[in-house]
Tab-separated table of C-alpha atoms and ligand atoms in Angstrom:
chain	number	residue	atom	x	y	z
A	1	UNK	CA	-12.847	-9.333	-0.098
A	2	UNK	CA	-14.315	-8.956	3.381
A	3	UNK	CA	-17.089	-11.276	2.460
A	4	UNK	CA	-14.648	-13.886	1.076
A	5	UNK	CA	-12.147	-13.846	3.819
A	6	UNK	CA	-14.982	-13.942	6.549
A	7	UNK	CA	-16.471	-17.020	4.802
A	8	UNK	CA	-13.016	-18.929	4.550
A	9	UNK	CA	-11.866	-20.784	7.613
A	10	UNK	CA	-8.901	-18.783	9.343
A	11	UNK	CA	-5.566	-20.711	8.947
A	12	UNK	CA	-5.873	-22.106	12.478
A	13	UNK	CA	-9.297	-23.342	11.825
A	14	UNK	CA	-8.031	-25.328	8.774
A	15	UNK	CA	-6.132	-27.562	10.981
A	16	UNK	CA	-9.711	-28.554	12.578
A	17	UNK	CA	-11.334	-29.041	9.080
A	18	UNK	CA	-11.339	-32.828	7.923
A	19	UNK	CA	-10.365	-31.503	4.405
A	20	UNK	CA	-8.459	-33.358	1.730
A	21	UNK	CA	-8.255	-33.078	-2.090
A	22	UNK	CA	-10.832	-35.716	-2.302
A	23	UNK	CA	-13.265	-34.190	0.076
A	24	UNK	CA	-14.091	-30.561	-0.895
A	25	UNK	CA	-15.666	-28.267	2.016
A	26	UNK	CA	-19.442	-28.465	2.002
A	27	UNK	CA	-20.220	-24.742	1.274
A	28	UNK	CA	-23.690	-24.975	2.122
A	29	UNK	CA	-22.725	-25.737	5.701
A	30	UNK	CA	-21.143	-22.425	5.842
A	31	UNK	CA	-24.816	-20.951	5.549
A	32	UNK	CA	-24.810	-20.359	1.902
A	33	UNK	CA	-27.979	-20.644	-0.432
A	34	UNK	CA	-27.716	-22.873	-3.234
A	35	UNK	CA	-29.026	-20.268	-5.365
A	36	UNK	CA	-25.875	-18.120	-4.910
A	37	UNK	CA	-23.158	-18.282	-7.495
A	38	UNK	CA	-20.296	-20.746	-6.402
A	39	UNK	CA	-17.557	-19.340	-4.345
A	40	UNK	CA	-13.982	-20.291	-5.248
A	41	UNK	CA	-12.947	-23.326	-3.099
A	42	UNK	CA	-10.432	-22.809	-0.208
A	43	UNK	CA	-6.993	-23.706	-1.356
A	44	UNK	CA	-6.768	-27.224	-0.057
A	45	UNK	CA	-3.166	-28.024	-0.443
A	46	UNK	CA	-1.999	-24.445	0.823
A	47	UNK	CA	-4.253	-22.752	3.154
A	48	UNK	CA	-1.540	-20.367	4.462
A	49	UNK	CA	0.503	-17.703	2.797
A	50	UNK	CA	4.047	-16.281	3.440
A	51	UNK	CA	6.516	-13.315	2.766
A	52	UNK	CA	9.426	-14.663	1.158
A	53	UNK	CA	10.915	-11.824	-0.838
A	54	UNK	CA	11.353	-8.208	-1.093
A	55	UNK	CA	12.727	-5.594	-3.452
A	56	UNK	CA	12.562	-1.699	-3.801
A	57	UNK	CA	13.586	1.112	-6.242
A	58	UNK	CA	13.705	4.789	-5.954
A	59	UNK	CA	14.344	7.389	-8.636
A	60	UNK	CA	18.045	8.813	-9.095
A	61	UNK	CA	16.987	12.579	-8.518
A	62	UNK	CA	17.183	13.659	-4.836
A	63	UNK	CA	15.643	16.885	-3.566
A	64	UNK	CA	16.669	18.043	-0.094
A	65	UNK	CA	14.778	20.311	2.182
A	66	UNK	CA	17.419	23.028	1.321
A	67	UNK	CA	16.576	22.598	-2.301
A	68	UNK	CA	12.836	22.899	-1.444
A	69	UNK	CA	13.448	26.140	0.584
A	70	UNK	CA	14.456	27.765	-2.823
A	71	UNK	CA	11.117	26.701	-4.424
A	72	UNK	CA	8.823	27.683	-1.381
A	73	UNK	CA	8.776	29.765	1.697
A	74	UNK	CA	10.110	27.125	4.182
A	75	UNK	CA	13.312	25.658	5.687
A	76	UNK	CA	14.981	22.563	6.750
A	77	UNK	CA	14.369	23.068	10.396
A	78	UNK	CA	10.622	23.457	9.967
A	79	UNK	CA	10.312	20.316	7.801
A	80	UNK	CA	12.651	18.060	9.919
A	81	UNK	CA	11.047	19.154	13.152
A	82	UNK	CA	7.339	18.990	11.993
A	83	UNK	CA	7.629	15.743	9.833
A	84	UNK	CA	10.985	14.000	10.247
A	85	UNK	CA	11.715	14.339	6.532
A	86	UNK	CA	15.235	15.434	5.176
A	87	UNK	CA	15.068	14.433	1.651
A	88	UNK	CA	12.988	12.797	-1.010
A	89	UNK	CA	13.295	10.989	-4.198
A	90	UNK	CA	11.373	12.499	-7.379
A	91	UNK	CA	10.987	11.016	-10.810
A	92	UNK	CA	12.707	12.960	-13.450
A	93	UNK	CA	13.033	12.453	-17.350
A	94	UNK	CA	15.171	9.618	-16.696
A	95	UNK	CA	12.826	7.252	-14.778
A	96	UNK	CA	9.323	6.089	-14.759
A	97	UNK	CA	6.891	4.246	-12.445
A	98	UNK	CA	6.851	0.997	-14.568
A	99	UNK	CA	10.609	0.787	-14.496
A	100	UNK	CA	10.866	1.119	-10.805
A	101	UNK	CA	8.032	-1.294	-10.151
A	102	UNK	CA	9.801	-3.876	-12.293
A	103	UNK	CA	13.163	-3.221	-10.732
A	104	UNK	CA	11.582	-3.744	-7.224
A	105	UNK	CA	9.728	-6.773	-8.499
A	106	UNK	CA	12.975	-8.420	-9.919
A	107	UNK	CA	14.769	-7.886	-6.544
A	108	UNK	CA	11.830	-9.409	-4.632
A	109	UNK	CA	11.626	-12.556	-7.118
A	110	UNK	CA	15.420	-12.893	-6.954
A	111	UNK	CA	15.146	-13.042	-3.096
A	112	UNK	CA	12.429	-15.524	-3.130
A	113	UNK	CA	14.133	-17.728	-5.788
A	114	UNK	CA	10.830	-17.536	-7.920
A	115	UNK	CA	11.157	-17.401	-11.518
A	116	UNK	CA	8.751	-14.780	-13.299
A	117	UNK	CA	7.295	-17.786	-15.151
A	118	UNK	CA	6.003	-19.119	-11.863
A	119	UNK	CA	4.004	-16.035	-11.060
A	120	UNK	CA	0.062	-16.527	-10.889
A	121	UNK	CA	-0.682	-12.980	-9.941
A	122	UNK	CA	0.618	-9.592	-9.919
A	123	UNK	CA	-1.128	-6.804	-7.974
A	124	UNK	CA	0.074	-3.208	-8.499
A	125	UNK	CA	-1.137	-0.917	-5.701
A	126	UNK	CA	-0.763	2.530	-7.025
A	127	UNK	CA	-2.914	5.708	-7.252
A	128	UNK	CA	-0.597	7.340	-9.946
A	129	UNK	CA	-0.506	4.823	-12.720
A	130	UNK	CA	1.266	5.635	-15.955
A	131	UNK	CA	-1.791	4.335	-17.754
A	132	UNK	CA	-5.272	5.075	-16.537
A	133	UNK	CA	-6.641	1.676	-17.470
A	134	UNK	CA	-3.979	-0.214	-15.325
A	135	UNK	CA	-0.007	-0.555	-14.810
A	136	UNK	CA	0.083	-4.119	-13.756
A	137	UNK	CA	-0.066	-5.970	-17.106
A	138	UNK	CA	2.945	-3.590	-18.022
A	139	UNK	CA	4.888	-4.958	-14.987
A	140	UNK	CA	3.857	-8.546	-16.185
A	141	UNK	CA	5.180	-7.919	-19.795
A	142	UNK	CA	8.567	-6.173	-18.674
A	143	UNK	CA	9.121	-8.921	-16.299
A	144	UNK	CA	8.819	-11.323	-19.243
A	145	UNK	CA	6.462	-13.590	-17.596
A	146	UNK	CA	5.682	-16.126	-20.537
A	147	UNK	CA	2.571	-17.682	-18.654
A	148	UNK	CA	0.975	-14.422	-18.693
A	149	UNK	CA	-0.295	-14.212	-15.057
A	150	UNK	CA	-3.358	-12.367	-14.017
A	151	UNK	CA	-2.284	-8.762	-13.284
A	152	UNK	CA	-4.318	-5.888	-12.163
A	153	UNK	CA	-4.029	-2.470	-10.148
A	154	UNK	CA	-5.210	-1.745	-6.896
A	155	UNK	CA	-5.983	1.906	-5.891
A	156	UNK	CA	-6.124	2.835	-2.404
A	157	UNK	CA	-3.594	5.619	-2.038
A	158	UNK	CA	-1.268	5.041	1.055
A	159	UNK	CA	-3.254	2.188	2.266
A	160	UNK	CA	-2.851	0.393	-1.083
A	161	UNK	CA	0.035	-1.844	-0.132
A	162	UNK	CA	-1.730	-3.384	2.999
A	163	UNK	CA	-4.855	-3.935	0.850
A	164	UNK	CA	-2.453	-5.647	-1.776
A	165	UNK	CA	-1.336	-7.805	0.801
A	166	UNK	CA	-4.485	-8.948	2.310
A	167	UNK	CA	-5.996	-9.263	-1.384
A	168	UNK	CA	-2.854	-11.579	-2.201
A	169	UNK	CA	-3.864	-13.670	1.034
A	170	UNK	CA	-7.365	-13.933	-0.070
A	171	UNK	CA	-6.389	-15.189	-3.657
A	172	UNK	CA	-4.116	-17.676	-2.135
A	173	UNK	CA	-6.382	-19.064	0.527
A	174	UNK	CA	-9.714	-18.960	-1.399
A	175	UNK	CA	-8.496	-19.060	-4.956
A	176	UNK	CA	-5.707	-21.686	-5.355
A	177	UNK	CA	-2.911	-19.085	-6.304
A	178	UNK	CA	0.502	-20.036	-5.424
A	179	UNK	CA	2.797	-16.976	-6.135
A	180	UNK	CA	1.626	-13.495	-5.733
A	181	UNK	CA	3.616	-10.270	-6.509
A	182	UNK	CA	2.366	-7.544	-4.494
A	183	UNK	CA	4.005	-4.092	-5.724
A	184	UNK	CA	3.402	-0.856	-4.120
A	185	UNK	CA	4.474	2.052	-6.318
A	186	UNK	CA	3.589	5.751	-6.470
A	187	UNK	CA	4.634	8.897	-7.888
A	188	UNK	CA	2.727	11.444	-6.177
A	189	UNK	CA	5.151	14.087	-7.448
A	190	UNK	CA	3.217	14.298	-10.477
A	191	UNK	CA	0.336	15.442	-8.505
A	192	UNK	CA	1.677	17.764	-5.973
A	193	UNK	CA	1.364	21.630	-6.005
A	194	UNK	CA	4.982	22.450	-5.861
A	195	UNK	CA	4.090	25.989	-4.897
A	196	UNK	CA	2.203	24.880	-1.771
A	197	UNK	CA	4.671	24.472	1.013
A	198	UNK	CA	1.853	22.869	3.140
A	199	UNK	CA	1.887	19.774	1.075
A	200	UNK	CA	4.853	19.587	-1.415
A	201	UNK	CA	7.467	19.042	1.395
A	202	UNK	CA	5.771	15.734	2.345
A	203	UNK	CA	5.780	13.374	-0.807
A	204	UNK	CA	8.305	11.537	-2.985
A	205	UNK	CA	8.321	8.594	-5.317
A	206	UNK	CA	9.435	5.127	-4.917
A	207	UNK	CA	8.277	1.317	-5.570
A	208	UNK	CA	8.582	-1.531	-3.438
A	209	UNK	CA	7.444	-5.120	-3.922
A	210	UNK	CA	7.018	-8.447	-1.851
A	211	UNK	CA	6.298	-12.017	-2.927
A	212	UNK	CA	3.678	-13.775	-1.108
A	213	UNK	CA	3.593	-17.346	-1.502
A	214	UNK	CA	1.387	-20.241	-0.561
A	215	UNK	CA	2.240	-22.581	2.192
A	216	UNK	CA	1.097	-24.948	4.789
A	217	UNK	CA	-1.126	-23.771	7.604
A	218	UNK	CA	1.629	-24.350	10.111
A	219	UNK	CA	3.758	-21.862	8.306
A	220	UNK	CA	1.054	-19.323	7.880
A	221	UNK	CA	2.628	-15.831	8.102
A	222	UNK	CA	-0.791	-13.634	8.146
A	223	UNK	CA	-1.824	-13.820	11.600
A	224	UNK	CA	-4.622	-11.091	11.349
A	225	UNK	CA	-5.700	-7.951	9.647
A	226	UNK	CA	-8.310	-5.037	9.891
A	227	UNK	CA	-9.293	-2.841	6.967
A	228	UNK	CA	-11.456	0.275	6.856
A	229	UNK	CA	-12.734	3.048	4.450
A	230	UNK	CA	-14.689	6.224	5.223
A	231	UNK	CA	-15.559	8.223	2.189
A	232	UNK	CA	-16.845	11.093	4.372
A	233	UNK	CA	-13.395	11.984	4.964
A	234	UNK	CA	-12.399	12.116	1.290
A	235	UNK	CA	-12.551	16.070	1.657
A	236	UNK	CA	-9.486	16.049	3.903
A	237	UNK	CA	-7.323	14.375	1.110
A	238	UNK	CA	-7.835	13.942	-2.346
A	239	UNK	CA	-6.861	14.540	-6.054
A	240	UNK	CA	-9.997	14.765	-7.641
A	241	UNK	CA	-11.148	14.876	-11.428
A	242	UNK	CA	-11.698	18.458	-12.942
A	243	UNK	CA	-13.108	19.367	-15.989
A	244	UNK	CA	-11.831	21.924	-18.350
A	245	UNK	CA	-14.113	24.830	-19.500
A	246	UNK	CA	-12.003	25.351	-22.628
A	247	UNK	CA	-13.382	22.299	-24.530
A	248	UNK	CA	-17.087	23.283	-24.249
A	249	UNK	CA	-18.714	22.204	-27.591
A	250	UNK	CA	-21.509	24.358	-28.945
A	251	UNK	CA	-24.449	23.108	-31.367
A	252	UNK	CA	-25.282	24.713	-34.675
A	253	UNK	CA	-27.199	27.552	-32.769
A	254	UNK	CA	-24.355	28.149	-30.505
A	255	UNK	CA	-25.982	26.701	-27.335
A	256	UNK	CA	-23.504	24.829	-25.024
A	257	UNK	CA	-23.848	21.247	-25.364
A	258	UNK	CA	-23.704	18.614	-22.437
A	259	UNK	CA	-22.281	16.029	-24.825
A	260	UNK	CA	-19.446	15.237	-25.538
A	261	UNK	CA	-17.891	15.541	-22.194
A	262	UNK	CA	-15.215	18.052	-21.662
A	263	UNK	CA	-11.503	17.340	-21.327
A	264	UNK	CA	-10.591	16.035	-17.924
A	265	UNK	CA	-7.442	16.051	-15.716
A	266	UNK	CA	-6.968	15.611	-12.068
A	267	UNK	CA	-6.489	18.265	-9.469
A	268	UNK	CA	-3.333	18.778	-7.391
A	269	UNK	CA	-3.287	17.073	-4.133
A	270	UNK	CA	-5.728	18.790	-1.692
A	271	UNK	CA	-5.008	18.098	1.850
A	272	UNK	CA	-6.105	19.427	5.293
A	273	UNK	CA	-2.743	18.379	7.125
A	274	UNK	CA	-4.361	18.799	10.684
A	275	UNK	CA	-7.156	16.663	9.970
A	276	UNK	CA	-5.362	14.008	8.135
A	277	UNK	CA	-2.819	13.809	11.241
A	278	UNK	CA	-5.810	13.682	13.764
A	279	UNK	CA	-7.282	10.647	11.653
A	280	UNK	CA	-4.104	8.639	11.542
A	281	UNK	CA	-3.314	9.235	15.265
A	282	UNK	CA	-6.828	8.129	16.141
A	283	UNK	CA	-7.510	5.322	13.659
A	284	UNK	CA	-4.035	3.549	13.196
A	285	UNK	CA	-3.731	2.378	16.862
A	286	UNK	CA	-7.150	1.028	16.979
A	287	UNK	CA	-6.611	-0.767	13.822
A	288	UNK	CA	-3.375	-2.501	14.886
A	289	UNK	CA	-5.073	-3.283	18.211
A	290	UNK	CA	-7.926	-5.011	16.514
A	291	UNK	CA	-5.674	-6.989	13.939
A	292	UNK	CA	-3.722	-8.077	17.112
A	293	UNK	CA	-6.992	-9.272	18.732
A	294	UNK	CA	-8.022	-11.394	15.745
A	295	UNK	CA	-4.445	-12.669	15.752
A	296	UNK	CA	-5.029	-13.443	19.224
A	297	UNK	CA	-1.636	-11.784	20.061
A	298	UNK	CA	-0.683	-9.269	22.602
A	299	UNK	CA	1.076	-6.020	21.585
A	300	UNK	CA	4.222	-7.108	23.432
A	301	UNK	CA	4.520	-9.607	20.649
A	302	UNK	CA	5.509	-7.281	17.953
A	303	UNK	CA	9.014	-7.338	16.828
A	304	UNK	CA	8.820	-4.352	14.667
A	305	UNK	CA	6.206	-1.549	13.954
A	306	UNK	CA	6.176	-0.786	10.285
A	307	UNK	CA	3.634	1.976	9.593
A	308	UNK	CA	3.182	4.068	6.344
A	309	UNK	CA	5.860	6.449	6.466
A	310	UNK	CA	3.909	9.776	6.408
A	311	UNK	CA	5.144	11.765	9.381
A	312	UNK	CA	7.594	11.100	12.297
A	313	UNK	CA	5.226	12.622	14.682
A	314	UNK	CA	2.517	10.196	13.672
A	315	UNK	CA	4.775	7.383	13.756
A	316	UNK	CA	5.964	8.252	17.294
A	317	UNK	CA	2.264	8.771	18.474
A	318	UNK	CA	1.008	5.432	17.404
A	319	UNK	CA	4.236	3.661	18.821
A	320	UNK	CA	3.583	5.350	22.190
A	321	UNK	CA	0.012	4.477	22.322
A	322	UNK	CA	0.933	0.716	21.579
A	323	UNK	CA	3.732	1.033	23.935
A	324	UNK	CA	6.303	-0.276	21.297
A	325	UNK	CA	9.650	1.173	22.251
A	326	UNK	CA	11.321	3.390	19.642
A	327	UNK	CA	14.125	0.776	18.875
A	328	UNK	CA	11.547	-1.640	17.624
A	329	UNK	CA	9.735	1.176	15.070
A	330	UNK	CA	11.202	1.063	11.569
A	331	UNK	CA	11.571	4.483	9.846
A	332	UNK	CA	13.376	5.548	6.849
A	333	UNK	CA	11.002	8.538	6.230
A	334	UNK	CA	13.991	10.970	6.667
A	335	UNK	CA	15.510	9.848	3.292
A	336	UNK	CA	12.384	9.293	1.194
A	337	UNK	CA	9.442	11.331	2.558
A	338	UNK	CA	5.835	9.920	2.067
A	339	UNK	CA	5.975	7.694	-0.867
A	340	UNK	CA	2.479	6.590	-0.572
A	341	UNK	CA	1.741	3.009	-1.464
A	342	UNK	CA	5.520	2.377	-1.851
A	343	UNK	CA	6.267	3.263	1.641
A	344	UNK	CA	5.820	0.169	3.667
A	345	UNK	CA	7.451	-2.203	1.255
A	346	UNK	CA	10.179	0.309	0.706
A	347	UNK	CA	10.869	0.485	4.346
A	348	UNK	CA	10.604	-3.303	4.747
A	349	UNK	CA	13.108	-4.187	2.036
A	350	UNK	CA	15.657	-1.750	3.645
A	351	UNK	CA	14.999	-3.332	6.954
A	352	UNK	CA	15.213	-6.778	5.712
A	353	UNK	CA	18.592	-6.320	3.731
A	354	UNK	CA	20.383	-4.405	6.390
A	355	UNK	CA	19.621	-7.437	8.666
A	356	UNK	CA	17.332	-5.424	11.076
A	357	UNK	CA	14.169	-7.551	10.349
A	358	UNK	CA	15.136	-11.379	10.618
A	359	UNK	CA	13.204	-14.460	9.382
A	360	UNK	CA	10.460	-15.423	11.855
A	361	UNK	CA	9.989	-12.186	13.323
A	362	UNK	CA	6.471	-10.584	13.685
A	363	UNK	CA	5.702	-7.250	12.024
A	364	UNK	CA	2.596	-5.110	12.701
A	365	UNK	CA	2.164	-2.899	9.387
A	366	UNK	CA	-0.439	-0.395	9.007
A	367	UNK	CA	-1.379	2.074	6.288
A	368	UNK	CA	-3.663	5.004	6.083
A	369	UNK	CA	-4.501	7.871	3.796
A	370	UNK	CA	-6.656	9.220	1.073
A	371	UNK	CA	-10.157	7.730	0.583
A	372	UNK	CA	-10.035	7.709	3.548
A	373	UNK	CA	-8.644	4.200	4.011
A	374	UNK	CA	-6.714	2.560	6.785
A	375	UNK	CA	-5.872	-0.898	7.572
A	376	UNK	CA	-3.288	-3.198	9.265
A	377	UNK	CA	-1.806	-6.540	9.096
A	378	UNK	CA	0.212	-8.576	11.680
A	379	UNK	CA	2.491	-10.739	9.679
A	380	UNK	CA	5.750	-12.741	10.120
A	381	UNK	CA	8.744	-12.161	7.742
A	382	UNK	CA	10.078	-14.899	5.982
B	1	LIG	N1	7.377	25.668	5.834
B	1	LIG	C1	7.202	26.675	6.955
B	1	LIG	N2	6.259	26.990	7.508
B	1	LIG	C2	4.891	26.208	7.073
B	1	LIG	C3	5.157	25.200	6.273
B	1	LIG	C4	6.376	25.023	5.609
B	1	LIG	N3	6.657	23.976	4.759
B	1	LIG	N4	3.950	24.663	6.022
B	1	LIG	C5	3.011	25.420	6.813
B	1	LIG	N5	3.909	26.246	7.472
B	1	LIG	C6	3.433	27.225	8.464
B	1	LIG	C7	1.868	27.511	8.263
B	1	LIG	O1	1.583	28.425	7.453
B	1	LIG	C8	1.555	27.887	9.766
B	1	LIG	O2	1.926	29.263	9.987
B	1	LIG	P1	1.041	30.225	10.833
B	1	LIG	O3	1.047	29.657	12.411
B	1	LIG	O4	1.770	31.590	10.640
B	1	LIG	O5	-0.313	30.291	10.438
B	1	LIG	C9	2.452	27.061	10.569
B	1	LIG	O6	3.679	26.746	9.833
B	1	LIG	C10	1.821	25.978	11.360
B	1	LIG	O7	1.266	25.197	10.138
B	1	LIG	P2	0.375	23.942	10.372
B	1	LIG	O8	-0.211	23.648	8.967
B	1	LIG	O9	-0.509	24.179	11.621
B	1	LIG	O10	1.467	22.822	10.805
B	1	LIG	P3	1.338	21.400	11.238
B	1	LIG	O11	1.967	21.297	12.553
B	1	LIG	O12	-0.099	20.963	11.374
B	1	LIG	O13	2.232	20.630	10.456
B	1	LIG	C11	1.708	19.169	8.454
B	1	LIG	C12	1.701	20.590	8.920
B	1	LIG	C13	1.344	18.962	6.846
B	1	LIG	C14	3.399	18.736	8.363
B	1	LIG	C15	1.098	18.209	9.331
B	1	LIG	O14	-0.286	18.738	9.486
B	1	LIG	C16	0.881	16.762	8.904
B	1	LIG	O15	1.728	16.045	8.664
B	1	LIG	N6	-0.149	16.215	8.663
B	1	LIG	C17	-0.338	14.800	8.055
B	1	LIG	C18	-0.280	15.013	6.497
B	1	LIG	C19	-0.223	13.644	5.994
B	1	LIG	O16	0.367	12.625	6.574
B	1	LIG	N7	-0.562	13.415	4.827
B	1	LIG	C20	-0.736	12.275	4.040
B	1	LIG	C21	-1.269	11.142	4.731
B	1	LIG	S1	-1.137	9.801	3.778
């Protein structure tokens, strides 16, 4: 993705390219060897992309801090002071993640006035799929897309939605896609250790969706972005594979066999809260500053700061560093907790539908989390 986006002209440079449908760009002029496989051509007709619809959905079951205090040794005051979280929604027997994703998607399509049959691509950003092989095709099926658009999952934990957004833009700018549905949906409640007060207080389940649409370069709504990964930080936040001893197979002599592999499952979420906190407060402002620089915009141009909703103290620290006043910071963490890949589209959807975020306004969005991964995008709504 980095390679692709760095090879493609930025939206503003498209205006200087003498491009037309009849004169495709000369890729060799971009320094590419003719021995390399051909790259997809930039979208000549629609070099820009814009966000034209959003939607969200949450499970019905609500768990308050007081409810949690009956399960682990904690209390409402500790949780709300340290995190800003008051309650969260959690999947119960009545809901599932695909249904939430479909609900959020329908709302986004309705707002965008785009028919499911006109979708070219569905990106499901989730680390908790209901099928290990991918959830996006199920969203495609339940939306009833007759044209069977390409649909696949992106796994990048709490950075998933920002990565999905940038992937959508790359598909549009470089691959000729027109309507891309980006869904952020997670059910971390399934991997939370509900006896660990250090982590179970943080997370909730939800889905959010945004429709990204191809447009002319003058209307382009992705001004700049910045993405990172650092696998060396995985020990601070993970839910890793674990193998079960009980399935050990023996050969006819009673010796333990290496094959077939033992049955596996994932561990509960393992987290070093302090390290994750430090990482977020250090890396997120740097990433937003870098995205702003690439966009050629000052921090004062940000109408709304929309961070992954992990902890109010992280949000406040990043806002302070960027000198964004609190009235321009979007936060709905108190009601939903950390919903991983869903948190940014969920908060965006609430802010758009309540009239807070208006068409034409500039948003600095940033995700961060397990991987470690982090990244930001400077976007225009509408
Ligand atoms: N209720 C009451 N007390 C709790 C508690 C809880 N839920 N969780 C921890 N404590 C206690 C600890 O045992 C410790 O007690 P001690 O001083 O007697 O040893 C004390 O509170 C302080 O714990 P500590 O872990 O230092 O708190 P903290 O200020 O670092 O806050 C987090 C903990 C998890 C809220 C905070 O580190 C955090 O939010 N980190 C980021 C995590 C995150 O966002 N993860 C997802 C990223 S996508």
